[in-house]
XYZ file of C-alpha atoms in Angstrom:
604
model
C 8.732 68.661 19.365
C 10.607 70.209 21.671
C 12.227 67.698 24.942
C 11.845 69.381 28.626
C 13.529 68.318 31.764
C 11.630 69.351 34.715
C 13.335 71.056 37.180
C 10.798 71.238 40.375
C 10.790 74.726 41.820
C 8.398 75.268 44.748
C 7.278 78.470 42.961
C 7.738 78.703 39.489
C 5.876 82.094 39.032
C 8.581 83.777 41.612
C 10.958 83.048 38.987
C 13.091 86.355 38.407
C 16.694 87.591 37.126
C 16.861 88.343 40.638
C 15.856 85.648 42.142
C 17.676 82.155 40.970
C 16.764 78.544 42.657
C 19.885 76.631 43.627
C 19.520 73.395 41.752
C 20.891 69.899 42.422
C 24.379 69.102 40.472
C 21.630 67.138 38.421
C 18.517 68.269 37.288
C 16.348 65.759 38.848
C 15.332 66.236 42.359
C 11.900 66.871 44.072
C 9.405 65.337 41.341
C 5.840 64.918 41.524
C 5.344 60.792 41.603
C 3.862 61.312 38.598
C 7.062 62.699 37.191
C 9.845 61.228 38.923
C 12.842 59.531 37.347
C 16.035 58.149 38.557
C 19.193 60.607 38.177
C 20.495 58.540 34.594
C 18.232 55.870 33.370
C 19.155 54.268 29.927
C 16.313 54.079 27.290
C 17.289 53.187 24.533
C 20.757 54.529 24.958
C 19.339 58.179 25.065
C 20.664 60.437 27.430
C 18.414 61.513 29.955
C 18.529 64.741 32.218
C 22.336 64.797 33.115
C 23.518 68.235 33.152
C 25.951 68.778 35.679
C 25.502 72.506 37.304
C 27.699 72.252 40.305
C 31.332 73.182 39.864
C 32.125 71.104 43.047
C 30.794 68.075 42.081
C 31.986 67.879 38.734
C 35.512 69.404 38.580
C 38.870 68.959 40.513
C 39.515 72.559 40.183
C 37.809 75.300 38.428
C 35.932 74.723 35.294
C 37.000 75.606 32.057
C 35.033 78.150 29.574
C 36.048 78.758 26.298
C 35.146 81.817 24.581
C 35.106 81.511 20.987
C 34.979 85.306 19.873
C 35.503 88.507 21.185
C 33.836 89.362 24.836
C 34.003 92.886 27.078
C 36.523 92.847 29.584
C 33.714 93.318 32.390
C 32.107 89.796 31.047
C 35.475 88.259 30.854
C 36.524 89.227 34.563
C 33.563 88.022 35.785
C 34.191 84.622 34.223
C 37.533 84.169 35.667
C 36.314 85.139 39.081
C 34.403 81.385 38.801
C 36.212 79.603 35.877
C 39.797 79.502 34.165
C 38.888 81.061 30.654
C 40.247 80.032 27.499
C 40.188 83.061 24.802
C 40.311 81.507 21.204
C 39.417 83.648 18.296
C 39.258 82.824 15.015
C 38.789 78.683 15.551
C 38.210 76.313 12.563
C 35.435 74.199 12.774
C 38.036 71.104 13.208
C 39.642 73.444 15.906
C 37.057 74.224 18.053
C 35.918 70.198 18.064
C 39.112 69.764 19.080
C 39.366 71.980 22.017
C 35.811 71.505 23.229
C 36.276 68.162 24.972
C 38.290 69.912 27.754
C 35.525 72.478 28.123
C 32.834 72.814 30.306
C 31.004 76.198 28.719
C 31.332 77.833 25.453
C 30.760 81.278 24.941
C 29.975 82.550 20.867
C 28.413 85.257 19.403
C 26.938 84.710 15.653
C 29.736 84.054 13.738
C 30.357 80.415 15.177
C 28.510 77.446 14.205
C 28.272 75.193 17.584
C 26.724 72.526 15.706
C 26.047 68.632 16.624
C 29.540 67.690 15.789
C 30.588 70.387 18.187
C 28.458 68.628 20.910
C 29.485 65.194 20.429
C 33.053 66.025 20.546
C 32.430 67.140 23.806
C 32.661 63.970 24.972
C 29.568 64.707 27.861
C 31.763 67.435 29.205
C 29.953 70.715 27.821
C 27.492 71.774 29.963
C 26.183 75.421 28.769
C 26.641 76.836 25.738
C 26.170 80.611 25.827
C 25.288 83.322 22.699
C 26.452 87.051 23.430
C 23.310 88.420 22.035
C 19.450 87.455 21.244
C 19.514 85.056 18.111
C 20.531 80.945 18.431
C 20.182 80.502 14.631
C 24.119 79.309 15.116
C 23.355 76.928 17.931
C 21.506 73.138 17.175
C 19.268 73.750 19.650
C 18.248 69.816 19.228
C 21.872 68.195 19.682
C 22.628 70.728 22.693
C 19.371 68.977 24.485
C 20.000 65.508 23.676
C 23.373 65.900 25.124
C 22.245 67.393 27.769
C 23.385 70.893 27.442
C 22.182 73.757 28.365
C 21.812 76.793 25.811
C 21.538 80.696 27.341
C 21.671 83.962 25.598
C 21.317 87.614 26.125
C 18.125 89.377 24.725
C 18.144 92.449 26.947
C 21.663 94.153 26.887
C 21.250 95.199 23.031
C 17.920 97.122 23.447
C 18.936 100.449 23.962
C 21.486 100.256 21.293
C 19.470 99.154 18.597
C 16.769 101.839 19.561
C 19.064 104.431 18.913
C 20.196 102.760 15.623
C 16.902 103.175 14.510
C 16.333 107.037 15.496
C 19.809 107.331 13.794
C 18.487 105.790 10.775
C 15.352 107.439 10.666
C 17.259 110.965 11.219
C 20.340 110.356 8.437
C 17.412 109.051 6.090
C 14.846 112.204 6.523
C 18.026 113.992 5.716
C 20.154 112.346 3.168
C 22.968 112.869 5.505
C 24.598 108.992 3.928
C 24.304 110.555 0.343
C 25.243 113.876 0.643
C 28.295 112.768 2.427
C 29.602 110.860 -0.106
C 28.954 113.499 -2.674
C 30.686 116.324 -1.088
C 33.716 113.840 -0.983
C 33.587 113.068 -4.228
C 33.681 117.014 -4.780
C 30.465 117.884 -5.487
C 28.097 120.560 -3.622
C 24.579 119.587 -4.292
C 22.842 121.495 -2.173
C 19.485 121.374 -3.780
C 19.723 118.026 -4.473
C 19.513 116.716 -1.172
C 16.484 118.672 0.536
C 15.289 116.607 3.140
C 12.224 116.414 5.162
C 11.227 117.402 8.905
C 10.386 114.946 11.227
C 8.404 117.058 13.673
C 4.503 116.406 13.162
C 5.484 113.445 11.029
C 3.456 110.091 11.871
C 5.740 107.660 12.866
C 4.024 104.068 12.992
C 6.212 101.729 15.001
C 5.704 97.938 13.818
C 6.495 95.748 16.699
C 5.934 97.457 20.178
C 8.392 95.336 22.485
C 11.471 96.347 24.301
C 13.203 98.128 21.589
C 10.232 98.767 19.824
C 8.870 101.005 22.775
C 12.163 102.650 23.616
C 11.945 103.799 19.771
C 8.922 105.567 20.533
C 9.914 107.701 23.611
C 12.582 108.726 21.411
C 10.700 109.844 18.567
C 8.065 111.669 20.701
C 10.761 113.415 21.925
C 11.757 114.540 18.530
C 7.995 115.911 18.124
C 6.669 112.946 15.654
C 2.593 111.289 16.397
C 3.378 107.868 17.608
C 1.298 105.150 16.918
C 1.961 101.397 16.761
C 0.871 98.250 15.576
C 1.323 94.878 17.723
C -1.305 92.699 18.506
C -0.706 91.574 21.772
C 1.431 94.470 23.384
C -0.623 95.607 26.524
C -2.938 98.994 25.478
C -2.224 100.752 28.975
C 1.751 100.277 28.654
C 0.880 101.659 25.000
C -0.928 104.946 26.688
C 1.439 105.347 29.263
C 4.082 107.032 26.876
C 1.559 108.467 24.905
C 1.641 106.088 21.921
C -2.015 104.510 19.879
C -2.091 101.205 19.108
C -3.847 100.379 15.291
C -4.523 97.921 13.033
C -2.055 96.991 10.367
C -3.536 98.148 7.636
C -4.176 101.129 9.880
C -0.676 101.899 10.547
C 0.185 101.206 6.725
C -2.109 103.967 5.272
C -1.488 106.486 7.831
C 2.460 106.587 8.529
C 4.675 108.780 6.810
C 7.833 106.986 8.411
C 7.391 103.199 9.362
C 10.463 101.312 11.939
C 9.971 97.731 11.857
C 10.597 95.843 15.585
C 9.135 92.240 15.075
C 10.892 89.410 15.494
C 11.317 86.604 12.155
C 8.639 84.322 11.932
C 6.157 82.284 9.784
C 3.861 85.116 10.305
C 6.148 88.037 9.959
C 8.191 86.514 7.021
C 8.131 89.121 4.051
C 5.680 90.607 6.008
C 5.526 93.755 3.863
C 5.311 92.972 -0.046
C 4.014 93.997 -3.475
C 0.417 93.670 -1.394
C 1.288 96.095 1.549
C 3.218 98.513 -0.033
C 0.190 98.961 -2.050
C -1.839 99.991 0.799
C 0.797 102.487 2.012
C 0.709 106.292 1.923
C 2.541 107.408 -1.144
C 6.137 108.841 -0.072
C 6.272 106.780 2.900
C 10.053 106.337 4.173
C 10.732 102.554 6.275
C 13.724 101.841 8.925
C 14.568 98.234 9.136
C 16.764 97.651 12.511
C 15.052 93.830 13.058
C 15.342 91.420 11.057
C 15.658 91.421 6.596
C 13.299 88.692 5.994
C 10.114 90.614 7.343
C 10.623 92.645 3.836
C 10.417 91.370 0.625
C 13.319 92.808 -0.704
C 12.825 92.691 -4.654
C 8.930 93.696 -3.658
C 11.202 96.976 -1.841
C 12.766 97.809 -4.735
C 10.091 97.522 -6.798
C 8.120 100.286 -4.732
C 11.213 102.483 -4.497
C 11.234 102.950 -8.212
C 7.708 102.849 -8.174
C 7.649 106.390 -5.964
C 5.235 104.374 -2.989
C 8.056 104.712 -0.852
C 9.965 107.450 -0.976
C 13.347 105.935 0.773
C 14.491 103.340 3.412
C 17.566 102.956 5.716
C 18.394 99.404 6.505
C 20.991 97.709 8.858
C 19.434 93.893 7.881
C 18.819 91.691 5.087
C 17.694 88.609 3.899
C 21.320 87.683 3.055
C 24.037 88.916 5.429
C 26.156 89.886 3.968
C 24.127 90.904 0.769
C 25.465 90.564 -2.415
C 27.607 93.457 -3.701
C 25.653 94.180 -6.496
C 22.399 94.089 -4.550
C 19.429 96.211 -6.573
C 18.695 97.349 -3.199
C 22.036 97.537 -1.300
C 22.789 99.887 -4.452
C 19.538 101.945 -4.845
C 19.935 105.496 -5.043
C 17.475 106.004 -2.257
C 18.386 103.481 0.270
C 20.773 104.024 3.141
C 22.534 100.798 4.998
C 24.547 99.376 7.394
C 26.450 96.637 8.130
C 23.665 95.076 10.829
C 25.141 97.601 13.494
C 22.282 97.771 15.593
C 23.975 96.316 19.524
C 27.277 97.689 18.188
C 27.906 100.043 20.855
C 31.027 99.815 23.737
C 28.343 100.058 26.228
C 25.588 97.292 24.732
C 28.661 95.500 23.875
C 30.172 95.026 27.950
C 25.788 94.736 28.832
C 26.396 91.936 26.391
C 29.265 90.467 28.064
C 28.222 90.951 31.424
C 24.762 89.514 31.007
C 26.063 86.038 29.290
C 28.767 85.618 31.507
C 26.356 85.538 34.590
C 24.233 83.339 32.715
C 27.142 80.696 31.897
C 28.508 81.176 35.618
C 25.320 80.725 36.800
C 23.840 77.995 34.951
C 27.686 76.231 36.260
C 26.812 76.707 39.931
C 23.315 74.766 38.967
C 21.369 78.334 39.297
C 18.455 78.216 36.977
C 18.838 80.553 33.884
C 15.925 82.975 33.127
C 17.202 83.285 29.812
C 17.987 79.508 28.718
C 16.420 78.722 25.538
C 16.230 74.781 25.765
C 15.974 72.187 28.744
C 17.329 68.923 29.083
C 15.049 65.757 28.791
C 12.550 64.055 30.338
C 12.406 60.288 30.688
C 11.039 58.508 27.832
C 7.862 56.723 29.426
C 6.664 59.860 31.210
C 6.837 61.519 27.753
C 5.091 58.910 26.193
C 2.636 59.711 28.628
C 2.068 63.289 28.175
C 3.019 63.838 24.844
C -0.289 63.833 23.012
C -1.670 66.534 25.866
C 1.645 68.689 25.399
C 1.295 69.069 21.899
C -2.607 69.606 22.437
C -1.859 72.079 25.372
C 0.370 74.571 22.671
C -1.910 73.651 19.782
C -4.773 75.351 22.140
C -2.564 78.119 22.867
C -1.827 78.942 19.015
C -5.275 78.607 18.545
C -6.573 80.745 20.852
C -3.527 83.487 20.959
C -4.611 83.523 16.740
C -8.142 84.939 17.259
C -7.488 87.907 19.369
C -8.070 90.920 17.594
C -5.335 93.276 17.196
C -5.149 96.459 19.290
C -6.081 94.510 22.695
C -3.415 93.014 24.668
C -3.295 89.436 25.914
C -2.774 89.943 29.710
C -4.537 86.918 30.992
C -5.164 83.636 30.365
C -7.130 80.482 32.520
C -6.304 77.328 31.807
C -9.123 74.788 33.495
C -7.853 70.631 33.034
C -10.319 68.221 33.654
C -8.777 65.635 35.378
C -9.225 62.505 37.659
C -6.318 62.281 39.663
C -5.494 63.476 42.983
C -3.290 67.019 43.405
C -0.185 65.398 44.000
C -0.558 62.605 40.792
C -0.714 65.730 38.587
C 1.501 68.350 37.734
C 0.538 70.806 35.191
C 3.769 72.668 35.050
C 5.103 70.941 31.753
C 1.347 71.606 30.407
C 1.291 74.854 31.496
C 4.373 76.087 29.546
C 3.448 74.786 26.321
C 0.230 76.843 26.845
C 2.735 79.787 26.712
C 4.492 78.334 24.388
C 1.638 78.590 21.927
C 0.265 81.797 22.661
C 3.879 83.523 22.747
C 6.039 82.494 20.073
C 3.832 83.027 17.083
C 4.383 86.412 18.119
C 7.630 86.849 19.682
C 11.318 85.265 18.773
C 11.476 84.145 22.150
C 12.153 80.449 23.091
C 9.828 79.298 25.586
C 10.118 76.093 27.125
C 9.411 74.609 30.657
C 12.465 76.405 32.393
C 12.135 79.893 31.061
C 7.755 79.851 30.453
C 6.950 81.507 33.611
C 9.753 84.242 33.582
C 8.282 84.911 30.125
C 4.575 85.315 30.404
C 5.697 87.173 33.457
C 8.152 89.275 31.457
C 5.091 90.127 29.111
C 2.497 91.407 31.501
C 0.658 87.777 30.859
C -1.338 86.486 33.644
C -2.050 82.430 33.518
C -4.307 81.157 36.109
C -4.957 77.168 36.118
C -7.946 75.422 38.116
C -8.190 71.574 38.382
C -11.692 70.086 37.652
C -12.282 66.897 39.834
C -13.498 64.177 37.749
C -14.849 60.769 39.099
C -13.582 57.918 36.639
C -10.365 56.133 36.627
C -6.980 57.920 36.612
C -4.965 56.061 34.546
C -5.295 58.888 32.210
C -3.551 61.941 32.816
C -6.901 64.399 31.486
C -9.763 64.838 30.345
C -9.909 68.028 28.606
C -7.694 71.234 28.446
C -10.137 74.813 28.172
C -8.102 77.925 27.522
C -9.344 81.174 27.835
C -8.266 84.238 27.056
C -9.959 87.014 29.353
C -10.756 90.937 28.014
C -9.915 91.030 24.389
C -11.711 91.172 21.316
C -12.211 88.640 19.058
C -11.312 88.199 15.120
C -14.318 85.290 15.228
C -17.196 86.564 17.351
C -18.463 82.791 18.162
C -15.305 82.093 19.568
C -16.808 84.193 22.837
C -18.403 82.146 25.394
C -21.258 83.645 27.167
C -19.238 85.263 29.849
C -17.258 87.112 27.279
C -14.056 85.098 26.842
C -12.030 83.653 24.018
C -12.368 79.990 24.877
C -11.175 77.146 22.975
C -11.360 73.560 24.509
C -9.877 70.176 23.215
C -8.625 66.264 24.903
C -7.143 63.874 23.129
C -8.566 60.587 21.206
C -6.670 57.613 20.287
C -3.836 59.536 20.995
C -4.300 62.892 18.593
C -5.202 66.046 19.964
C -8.772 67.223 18.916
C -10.580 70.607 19.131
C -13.763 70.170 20.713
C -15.220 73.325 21.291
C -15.010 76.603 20.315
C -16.939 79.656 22.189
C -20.164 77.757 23.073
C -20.292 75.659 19.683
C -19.295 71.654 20.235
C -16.786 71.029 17.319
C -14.708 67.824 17.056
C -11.884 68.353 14.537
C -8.183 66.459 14.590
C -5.711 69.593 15.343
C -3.574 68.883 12.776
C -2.432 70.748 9.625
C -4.434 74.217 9.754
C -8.541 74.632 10.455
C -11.069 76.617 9.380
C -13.698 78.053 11.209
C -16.953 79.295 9.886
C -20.220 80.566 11.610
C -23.214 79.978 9.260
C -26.591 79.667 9.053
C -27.451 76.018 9.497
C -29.027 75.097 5.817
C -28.761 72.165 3.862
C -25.531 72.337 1.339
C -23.086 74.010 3.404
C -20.301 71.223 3.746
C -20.921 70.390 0.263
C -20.505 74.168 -0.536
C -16.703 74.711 1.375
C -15.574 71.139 0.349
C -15.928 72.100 -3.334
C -14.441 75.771 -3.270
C -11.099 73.627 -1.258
C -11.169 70.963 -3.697
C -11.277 72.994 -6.539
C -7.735 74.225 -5.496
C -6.689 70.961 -4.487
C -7.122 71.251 -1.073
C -6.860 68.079 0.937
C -9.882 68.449 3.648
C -8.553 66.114 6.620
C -11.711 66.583 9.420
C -15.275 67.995 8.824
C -17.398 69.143 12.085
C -20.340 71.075 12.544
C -21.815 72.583 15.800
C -25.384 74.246 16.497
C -27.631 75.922 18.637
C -30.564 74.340 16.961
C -31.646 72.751 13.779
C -32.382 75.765 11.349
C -30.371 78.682 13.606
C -26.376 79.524 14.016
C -23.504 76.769 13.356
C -19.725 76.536 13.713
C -18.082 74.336 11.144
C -14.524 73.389 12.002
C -12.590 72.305 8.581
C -9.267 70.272 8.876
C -7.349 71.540 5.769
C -3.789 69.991 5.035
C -2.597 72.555 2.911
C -3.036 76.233 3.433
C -5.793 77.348 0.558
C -5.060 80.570 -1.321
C -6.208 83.986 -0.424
C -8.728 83.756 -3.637
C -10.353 80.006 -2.188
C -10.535 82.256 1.194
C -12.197 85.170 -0.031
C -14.595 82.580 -1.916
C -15.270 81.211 1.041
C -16.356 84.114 2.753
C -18.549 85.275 0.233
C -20.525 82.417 0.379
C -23.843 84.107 1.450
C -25.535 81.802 4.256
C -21.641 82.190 5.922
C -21.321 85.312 8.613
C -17.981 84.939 9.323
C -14.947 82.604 9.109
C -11.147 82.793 10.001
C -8.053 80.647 9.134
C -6.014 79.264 11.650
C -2.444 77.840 11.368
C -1.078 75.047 13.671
C-alpha cells in the first residue's frame, strides 16, 4: 500500500496548476489533532515526512539540479533562473550515485533508472525527482517515498504530439505511403500494388477517449471519418460536444473499419485485444497503436494479419522496446512502425521541458505539485490507525467504479462515513483520496494519491461530495461504515441500485479487515479480499451448494460466503469471496445456472 503525508490545505478542491499552496519547508504543519505529528519523529528508524521544499531553509546558496538527459532550452533556463543546473548525459549507474549526493533535484526522462540505490546515495539530500514525460516505470516510486522524496512528471505537454502521430499513422497506413517508399528506392514502380483506401466515410472507433484520445477525434472528423468511441467512464456530453458516440466494446469492435488505441497499461487493458477480440472484429479492419504495446497481444496480431481479420496496422509501441530485430510483427509485410515517436516533436519536446522544470522549481520553493505522483509519509501510529479504513475506502471505490456500465460517465460520486467523533477529530481527506484512488486508476495510468486526488477527479469532470453521519457510541474508533455512491449511471448488476437509483456499495471494517456489507439494498457481509462474486438469484434451497461446486471443480479456493434477501422465497444477493480468479468457462457456468438472474465478477 501506498504511504501519504498529509499536507493540510484549507481547500483541497481549489487545487489547480494555477493555483499552488505555499507549504512549510516541511510537510507537516496545520494537522487535524487527529492527524498531527511532530516535524521528525523516529519509529523504528523510518523516516517520516521530511521533505525539505524551501530553498532558503535548506541551502547556503542556490540548490543544485541535475539533469540526467537531454532537456529544451526553455525548461533549462527556467531552472537556472532558481537553481545552478548540472547537465550530465550519458551517466553510468555508478556515476549518477556518485553525483547525486550533492543534488537536490534530478531531472530524467525514460532512459534512466533512478532506482533505490540512487536514493540512498543521496544521502537525505534529494528532494524531487522529476520525469520529462507521463510514465515513472524508471522511478522506485517506493524508495523515493521512504526517503522522503518527492516524484513529479509531465502528462500534458505530449498530447498534441502524439495525436498527430496517430492521424499520421492512420494516413501513411490507409495509404501504404511506409511501403511504397521503400520500394520505389529500391527501384521498383509498383503502382498497382499499393492501392490504398479512403478515409472519408470510414468508421473510425477511438479506444480510449482521454486527452489524446479526444484530440484524435477532432482530427479525424475533420478528415470526414464517423467517430465513435469506446471508454467507460469518459463523460457522454464532452463525447457529443465534438460530435463523437460513445459504444460498447464489442460495439466498437464489430463496427470500425480503422481502430486507434488511447488507454493507458493496466491489469484490465493488458493484451486487451487477442485471438478473442480480433474474432469479433469487422473483417479488413486496419488498428493504430500510439499508447502503449502491451494492450495488444502481439503474436495474437500477427496471427490475424495473416489470417486477413485485419487488414494492416501501424505501430509506434511494443511489448518490448526495442523489439527484437527479427520480430514476426516488426517484419510483417503489412505492418508499418516507429520507433515510439509519439511526443517527439521540437514543440512537445520544450512543453516537456517547460512543464517539469516548473514542477521541480516548484516543488523546491515547497509549492504543492499538481502533478506529483507519490507523497511522503505519515507517522506510523496514525497509520496504524487508519489503515484498515484506507484500504477499505479504495477497495469500495474499485468496487463500485467496476459496475458502471460502459457508455455513461462517472461524474459524481457521495461518499457518506458513519462516524462518532466530533468535526474536528476527523479528517476524511486521506479517506477521501483513496476513494479516487479506486474508482480512477483501474481506468486511467494516473497516480493518485492524497496530494494530487483532488486535482484529478477535478481534472476528470468527477464530482465527490462527502457527508458525516453523527453516531452516538464511543469514538475511539475512527468509523463506522464508508457508503459510496455513484450518482446517474447505469449499472452492469441491476441490484447494485438502491431505491433512489444509485450505484451504492457500503462496507466497515471487523477485526481489522475491510468487509462489504451491502450492496444496492441487499445486506451482504463478505471479507474484501482476493476478488468477489456477486449473484442475484431466486432464494431456493441449493444455491450455495450449486456455485461452491462449479468453483471447486476448477479449484477455486472460496474464502467468504454471504447471502442477502428481501424475503424468504423472493430475490437474493450472494456475495462469493474467491481467491483465485475462476475461468471464463466456470463463469459462464455460473451464469447459466437457471434460478441465477444475473451475476458479475469483481477484481480487488
Amino acid at each position: 500500500m501506498a504511504s501519504f503525508g498529509i499536507p493540510t490545505l484549507k481547500n483541497p478542491s481549489s487545487l489547480s496548476l494555477s493555483s499552488k499552496p505555499r507549504l512549510p519547508s516541511v510537510l507537516s504543519a496545520s494537522f487535524p489533532n487527529s492527524l498531527r505529528f511532530p516535524r521528525s519523529t523516529p519509529q523504528g528508524g523510518r523516516r517520516l515526512l521530511i521533505i525539505t521544499a524551501s530553498a532558503a531553509s535548506s541551502f547556503s546558496n542556490k540548490p543544485t539540479v541535475l539533469v540526467a538527459e537531454k532537456l529544451g532550452e526553455a525548461g533549462l533556463e527556467l531552472l537556472k533562473e532558481f537553481a545552478n543546473v548540472d547537465c550530465s548525459y550519458n551517466l553510468s549507474p555508478e556515476e549518477l550515485c556518485t553525483k547525486i549526493s550533492l543534488c537536490d533535484a534530478l531531472i530524467v526522462r525514460s532512459g534512466t533508472k533512478v532506482n533505490r540505490e540512487v536514493f540512498e546515495s543521496s544521502g537525505g539530500r534529494l528532494k524531487v525527482v522529476g520525469r520529462a514525460g507521463v510514465g515513472i516505470d524508471n522511478v522506485d516510486l517506493s524508495a523515493a517515498t521512504e526517503h522522503g522524496c518527492l516524484v513529479v512528471n509531465a502528462p500534458t505537454a505530449n498530447t498534441v504530439a502524439a495525436a498527430e502521430h496517430g492521424i499520421a499513422l492512420l494516413a501513411a497506413m490507409a495509404r501504404n505511403v511506409a511501403q511504397a517508399d521503400a520500394s520505389v528506392k529500391a527501384g521498383k514502380w509498383q503502382r498497382n500494388k499499393y492501392v490504398g483506401v479512403s478515409l472519408v466515410g470510414k468508421t473510425l472507433a477511438v479506444m480510449g477517449f482521454g486527452k489524446v484520445g479526444s484530440e484524435v477525434a477532432r482530427r479525424a472528423k475533420g478528415l470526414g471519418m464517423h467517430v465513435i468511441a469506446h471508454d467507460p467512464y469518459a463523460p457522454a456530453d464532452r463525447a457529443r460536444a465534438i460530435g463523437v458516440e460513445l459504444v460498447s466494446f464489442d460495439e466498437a469492435l464489430a463496427t470500425a473499419d480503422f481502430i486507434s488505441l488511447h488507454m493507458p497499461l493496466t491489469p484490465a487493458t493488458n493484451k486487451m485485444l487477442n485471438d478473442e477480440t480480433f474474432a469479433k472484429m469487422k473483417k479488413g479492419v486496419r488498428i493504430v497503436n500510439v499508447a502503449r504495446g502491451g494492450v495488444i497481444d502481439e503474436e495474437a496480431l500477427v496471427r490475424a494479419l495473416d489470417d486477413g481479420i485485419v487488414a494492416q496496422a501501424a505501430l509506434d509501441v511494443f511489448s518490448q522496446e526495442p523489439p527484437k530485430p527479427d520480430s514476426k510483427l516488426v517484419q510483417h509485410e503489412r505492418v508499418t512502425v516507429t520507433p515510439h515517436l509519439g511526443a517527439s516533436t521540437m514543440e512537445a519536446q520544450e512543453g516537456v521541458a517547460i512543464e517539469i522544470a516548473e514542477a521541480v522549481v516548484g516543488a523546491l520553493k515547497g509549492e504543492l505539485a499538481a502533478t506529483a505522483v507519490n507523497a511522503p509519509m505519515v507517522p506510523a501510529e496514525v497509520l496504524t490507525e487508519l489503515k484498515p479504513y484506507v484500504e477499505l475506502a479504495e477497495k469500495l471505490g474499485r468496487l463500485a467504479v467496476q459496475l458502471v456500465a460502459g457508455g455513461s460517465g462517472v461524474k459524481t460520486v457521495k461518499v457518506s462515513y458513519a462516524t462518532s467523533r466530533a468535526p474536528d477529530d476527523f479528517d476524511s481527506r486521506l479517506l477521501r483520496a483513496m476513494i479516487t484512488k479506486g474508482i480512477i486508476e483501474p481506468i486511467s495510468s494516473v497516480f493518485v494519491n492524497l496530494v494530487n486526488a483532488d486535482f484529478t477527479a477535478k481534472q476528470r469532470g468527477l464530482r465527490i461530495t462527502e457527508e458525516r453521519v453523527l453516531l452516538d457510541g464511543s469514538p475511539e474508533s475512527p468509523l463506522e461504515s464508508i457508503q459510496v455512491q455513484i450518482e446517474n449511471v447505469e449499472s452492469k448488476f441491476a441490484s447494485a441500485m438502491s431505491e433512489s437509483g444509485e450505484i451504492r456499495v457500503e462496507g466497515r471494517v471487523k477485526d481489522g479487515v475491510p468487509h462489504l456489507t451491502k450492496v444496492g439494498s441487499f445486506e451482504v457481509d463478505v471479507s474484501l479480499e482476493g476478488s468477489i462474486i456477486l449473484c442475484r438469484q431466486v432464494d431456493q434451497p441449493g444455491m450455495i451448494g450449486t456455485v461452491g461446486s462449479i468453483l471447486g471443480e476448477e479449484n477455486v479456493n472460496v474464502s467468504f460466503m454471504s447471502v442477502g434477501r428481501v424475503a424468504p422465497r423472493k430475490h437474493a444477493v450472494m456475495a462469493i469471496g474467491v481467491d483465485d480468479q475462476p475461468s471464463k468457462e466456470s463463469l459462464k457456468r455460473i451464469g447459466e445456472v437457471p434460478a441465477i438472474e444475473e451475476f458479475v465478477f469483481l477484481k480487488l
